[in-house]
mmCIF file of C-alpha atoms in Angstrom:
data_model
loop_
_atom_site.group_PDB
_atom_site.id
_atom_site.type_symbol
_atom_site.label_atom_id
_atom_site.label_comp_id
_atom_site.label_asym_id
_atom_site.label_seq_id
_atom_site.Cartn_x
_atom_site.Cartn_y
_atom_site.Cartn_z
ATOM 1 C CA UNK A 1 -0.405 13.384 0.381
ATOM 2 C CA UNK A 2 0.231 12.060 -3.074
ATOM 3 C CA UNK A 3 -1.586 12.740 -6.314
ATOM 4 C CA UNK A 4 -1.807 9.625 -8.468
ATOM 5 C CA UNK A 5 -3.207 8.872 -11.879
ATOM 6 C CA UNK A 6 -4.789 5.465 -11.688
ATOM 7 C CA UNK A 7 -6.383 3.233 -14.308
ATOM 8 C CA UNK A 8 -8.086 -0.120 -14.196
ATOM 9 C CA UNK A 9 -8.817 -2.510 -17.018
ATOM 10 C CA UNK A 10 -8.463 -6.128 -17.962
ATOM 11 C CA UNK A 11 -4.720 -5.884 -17.306
ATOM 12 C CA UNK A 12 -3.034 -4.103 -14.437
ATOM 13 C CA UNK A 13 -2.107 -0.472 -14.889
ATOM 14 C CA UNK A 14 0.784 1.028 -12.953
ATOM 15 C CA UNK A 15 -0.014 3.949 -10.720
ATOM 16 C CA UNK A 16 1.786 7.047 -11.922
ATOM 17 C CA UNK A 17 2.954 9.756 -9.582
ATOM 18 C CA UNK A 18 2.148 13.250 -10.795
ATOM 19 C CA UNK A 19 3.040 15.090 -7.627
ATOM 20 C CA UNK A 20 5.344 14.098 -4.818
ATOM 21 C CA UNK A 21 4.990 14.106 -1.077
ATOM 22 C CA UNK A 22 7.841 15.507 0.917
ATOM 23 C CA UNK A 23 9.256 13.951 4.024
ATOM 24 C CA UNK A 24 11.530 15.951 6.301
ATOM 25 C CA UNK A 25 14.702 13.937 5.817
ATOM 26 C CA UNK A 26 16.618 16.123 8.247
ATOM 27 C CA UNK A 27 14.616 14.763 11.174
ATOM 28 C CA UNK A 28 15.497 11.521 12.908
ATOM 29 C CA UNK A 29 13.235 8.636 11.883
ATOM 30 C CA UNK A 30 10.397 7.876 14.238
ATOM 31 C CA UNK A 31 10.298 4.528 15.964
ATOM 32 C CA UNK A 32 8.243 2.879 13.203
ATOM 33 C CA UNK A 33 8.999 3.642 9.544
ATOM 34 C CA UNK A 34 6.390 2.894 6.863
ATOM 35 C CA UNK A 35 7.669 3.303 3.316
ATOM 36 C CA UNK A 36 5.255 3.373 0.367
ATOM 37 C CA UNK A 37 6.947 2.131 -2.807
ATOM 38 C CA UNK A 38 5.086 3.802 -5.666
ATOM 39 C CA UNK A 39 7.311 2.042 -8.217
ATOM 40 C CA UNK A 40 5.739 -1.278 -7.193
ATOM 41 C CA UNK A 41 2.212 -0.035 -6.407
ATOM 42 C CA UNK A 42 -0.507 -0.329 -9.045
ATOM 43 C CA UNK A 43 -4.209 -0.916 -9.576
ATOM 44 C CA UNK A 44 -5.986 -3.782 -11.271
ATOM 45 C CA UNK A 45 -9.397 -5.384 -11.524
ATOM 46 C CA UNK A 46 -8.020 -8.881 -10.773
ATOM 47 C CA UNK A 47 -5.043 -10.793 -9.491
ATOM 48 C CA UNK A 48 -4.010 -14.445 -9.355
ATOM 49 C CA UNK A 49 -4.725 -16.194 -6.056
ATOM 50 C CA UNK A 50 -1.553 -17.234 -4.268
ATOM 51 C CA UNK A 51 -3.239 -20.415 -3.006
ATOM 52 C CA UNK A 52 -5.328 -21.660 -5.937
ATOM 53 C CA UNK A 53 -3.720 -19.933 -8.929
ATOM 54 C CA UNK A 54 -7.185 -18.819 -10.069
ATOM 55 C CA UNK A 55 -8.019 -15.194 -10.840
ATOM 56 C CA UNK A 56 -9.662 -13.172 -8.071
ATOM 57 C CA UNK A 57 -11.836 -10.323 -9.366
ATOM 58 C CA UNK A 58 -12.794 -7.062 -7.681
ATOM 59 C CA UNK A 59 -16.437 -6.612 -6.744
ATOM 60 C CA UNK A 60 -18.692 -4.855 -9.224
ATOM 61 C CA UNK A 61 -18.001 -1.123 -9.239
ATOM 62 C CA UNK A 62 -14.585 -1.542 -7.580
ATOM 63 C CA UNK A 63 -10.975 -2.309 -8.375
ATOM 64 C CA UNK A 64 -7.906 -3.155 -6.317
ATOM 65 C CA UNK A 65 -5.349 -0.560 -5.246
ATOM 66 C CA UNK A 66 -2.240 -2.705 -4.696
ATOM 67 C CA UNK A 67 -0.096 -0.624 -2.353
ATOM 68 C CA UNK A 68 3.445 -1.898 -1.775
ATOM 69 C CA UNK A 69 4.572 -1.107 1.765
ATOM 70 C CA UNK A 70 7.742 -1.654 3.769
ATOM 71 C CA UNK A 71 7.333 -1.634 7.555
ATOM 72 C CA UNK A 72 10.368 -1.338 9.794
ATOM 73 C CA UNK A 73 10.636 -1.268 13.572
ATOM 74 C CA UNK A 74 13.453 1.267 13.700
ATOM 75 C CA UNK A 75 13.454 1.976 17.410
ATOM 76 C CA UNK A 76 10.218 0.914 19.089
ATOM 77 C CA UNK A 77 11.087 -1.168 22.153
ATOM 78 C CA UNK A 78 7.746 -2.980 21.815
ATOM 79 C CA UNK A 79 6.950 -5.523 19.127
ATOM 80 C CA UNK A 80 4.707 -4.157 16.371
ATOM 81 C CA UNK A 81 2.147 -6.100 14.364
ATOM 82 C CA UNK A 82 2.144 -5.787 10.581
ATOM 83 C CA UNK A 83 -1.400 -7.090 10.168
ATOM 84 C CA UNK A 84 -2.934 -5.399 7.087
ATOM 85 C CA UNK A 85 -5.983 -4.370 9.146
ATOM 86 C CA UNK A 86 -3.725 -1.776 10.769
ATOM 87 C CA UNK A 87 -3.676 0.161 7.468
ATOM 88 C CA UNK A 88 -6.235 2.525 5.971
ATOM 89 C CA UNK A 89 -6.276 5.031 3.142
ATOM 90 C CA UNK A 90 -8.333 8.169 2.791
ATOM 91 C CA UNK A 91 -9.489 9.380 -0.625
ATOM 92 C CA UNK A 92 -11.688 12.485 -0.896
ATOM 93 C CA UNK A 93 -12.432 12.388 2.839
ATOM 94 C CA UNK A 94 -13.597 8.763 2.720
ATOM 95 C CA UNK A 95 -11.632 6.157 4.677
ATOM 96 C CA UNK A 96 -11.100 2.720 3.100
ATOM 97 C CA UNK A 97 -9.853 -0.293 5.014
ATOM 98 C CA UNK A 98 -7.810 -3.061 3.431
ATOM 99 C CA UNK A 99 -9.301 -6.006 1.590
ATOM 100 C CA UNK A 100 -8.198 -9.570 2.241
ATOM 101 C CA UNK A 101 -5.370 -10.275 -0.183
ATOM 102 C CA UNK A 102 -4.365 -13.833 -0.988
ATOM 103 C CA UNK A 103 -1.966 -13.075 -3.819
ATOM 104 C CA UNK A 104 1.768 -13.345 -4.051
ATOM 105 C CA UNK A 105 4.041 -11.005 -2.147
ATOM 106 C CA UNK A 106 1.356 -10.039 0.364
ATOM 107 C CA UNK A 107 2.425 -8.176 3.493
ATOM 108 C CA UNK A 108 2.884 -10.966 6.000
ATOM 109 C CA UNK A 109 1.226 -10.686 9.388
ATOM 110 C CA UNK A 110 4.208 -10.800 11.718
ATOM 111 C CA UNK A 111 5.376 -9.094 14.883
ATOM 112 C CA UNK A 112 8.486 -6.997 14.339
ATOM 113 C CA UNK A 113 10.931 -6.622 17.192
ATOM 114 C CA UNK A 114 13.282 -3.638 17.256
ATOM 115 C CA UNK A 115 15.348 -3.755 14.050
ATOM 116 C CA UNK A 116 12.840 -6.035 12.259
ATOM 117 C CA UNK A 117 11.574 -5.262 8.767
ATOM 118 C CA UNK A 118 9.045 -6.775 6.333
ATOM 119 C CA UNK A 119 7.422 -5.752 3.053
ATOM 120 C CA UNK A 120 4.644 -6.667 0.662
ATOM 121 C CA UNK A 121 1.291 -5.653 -0.773
ATOM 122 C CA UNK A 122 -1.658 -4.288 1.168
ATOM 123 C CA UNK A 123 -4.772 -4.222 -1.013
ATOM 124 C CA UNK A 124 -7.651 -1.751 -0.887
ATOM 125 C CA UNK A 125 -10.972 -1.914 -2.718
ATOM 126 C CA UNK A 126 -11.573 1.523 -4.175
ATOM 127 C CA UNK A 127 -14.538 2.703 -6.230
ATOM 128 C CA UNK A 128 -14.261 2.350 -9.973
ATOM 129 C CA UNK A 129 -15.192 6.057 -10.187
ATOM 130 C CA UNK A 130 -11.547 6.875 -9.377
ATOM 131 C CA UNK A 131 -10.284 5.207 -12.524
ATOM 132 C CA UNK A 132 -8.549 7.298 -15.133
ATOM 133 C CA UNK A 133 -8.560 10.457 -13.062
ATOM 134 C CA UNK A 134 -6.217 12.027 -10.590
ATOM 135 C CA UNK A 135 -6.965 11.813 -6.913
ATOM 136 C CA UNK A 136 -5.194 12.377 -3.629
ATOM 137 C CA UNK A 137 -4.795 9.757 -0.952
ATOM 138 C CA UNK A 138 -3.261 9.615 2.455
ATOM 139 C CA UNK A 139 -2.169 6.520 4.342
ATOM 140 C CA UNK A 140 -2.469 5.708 8.033
ATOM 141 C CA UNK A 141 -0.893 2.777 9.853
ATOM 142 C CA UNK A 142 -1.641 1.841 13.452
ATOM 143 C CA UNK A 143 -0.206 -1.496 14.593
ATOM 144 C CA UNK A 144 -2.926 -3.748 15.994
ATOM 145 C CA UNK A 145 -2.687 -4.780 19.645
ATOM 146 C CA UNK A 146 0.949 -3.687 19.842
ATOM 147 C CA UNK A 147 3.344 -0.797 19.419
ATOM 148 C CA UNK A 148 1.205 1.672 21.364
ATOM 149 C CA UNK A 149 3.002 4.937 22.060
ATOM 150 C CA UNK A 150 5.575 4.460 19.292
ATOM 151 C CA UNK A 151 5.599 7.184 16.647
ATOM 152 C CA UNK A 152 5.165 6.334 12.962
ATOM 153 C CA UNK A 153 6.856 8.146 10.083
ATOM 154 C CA UNK A 154 5.890 7.761 6.408
ATOM 155 C CA UNK A 155 8.263 7.889 3.468
ATOM 156 C CA UNK A 156 7.414 7.605 -0.234
ATOM 157 C CA UNK A 157 9.629 6.086 -2.912
ATOM 158 C CA UNK A 158 8.849 8.021 -6.077
ATOM 159 C CA UNK A 159 9.433 6.910 -9.621
ATOM 160 C CA UNK A 160 9.626 8.388 -13.090
ATOM 161 C CA UNK A 161 6.549 7.241 -15.043
ATOM 162 C CA UNK A 162 8.655 6.601 -18.141
ATOM 163 C CA UNK A 163 10.548 3.877 -16.252
ATOM 164 C CA UNK A 164 7.496 2.006 -14.934
ATOM 165 C CA UNK A 165 6.676 -1.357 -16.532
ATOM 166 C CA UNK A 166 2.967 -1.727 -17.283
ATOM 167 C CA UNK A 167 2.747 -5.419 -16.339
ATOM 168 C CA UNK A 168 3.338 -6.869 -12.898
ATOM 169 C CA UNK A 169 4.026 -10.541 -13.608
ATOM 170 C CA UNK A 170 4.950 -11.423 -10.042
ATOM 171 C CA UNK A 171 1.476 -10.432 -8.829
ATOM 172 C CA UNK A 172 -0.856 -11.139 -11.708
#
């Protein structure tokens, strides 16, 4: 699990890692590798639509947790779907599914054959009550209609908060 300090306002605020999650790097990767890139992940109350160019605002009482993920079929002999509905996060024992994201750099819905890799944003609506306070989250990924029986491993790319830009022009 990861402890993050998150904020939401009229402009996007970068998520800041205050505690790291450890992955046993001595073990061989599982068949499916999901990497969470905290340097690119952030929260915001709006983003620009990738199709219309208009702003898309979070529902009242919510904001968007823009989680940047990299999914790789390292060794699963079956194709695996990267549909965002295969992701969920848990915060304070409450499970949140992904929201429909129509912004730029979204995680494309593709089937990855062995050796295939894709990356992009998966977006979650989270309650505004989590703004400006630390909370823990965990991530779960289960490929939809494919990849059954293949084991998933999670890895987190950490970042130093002093090196994080506060604006995400490619998304907003």
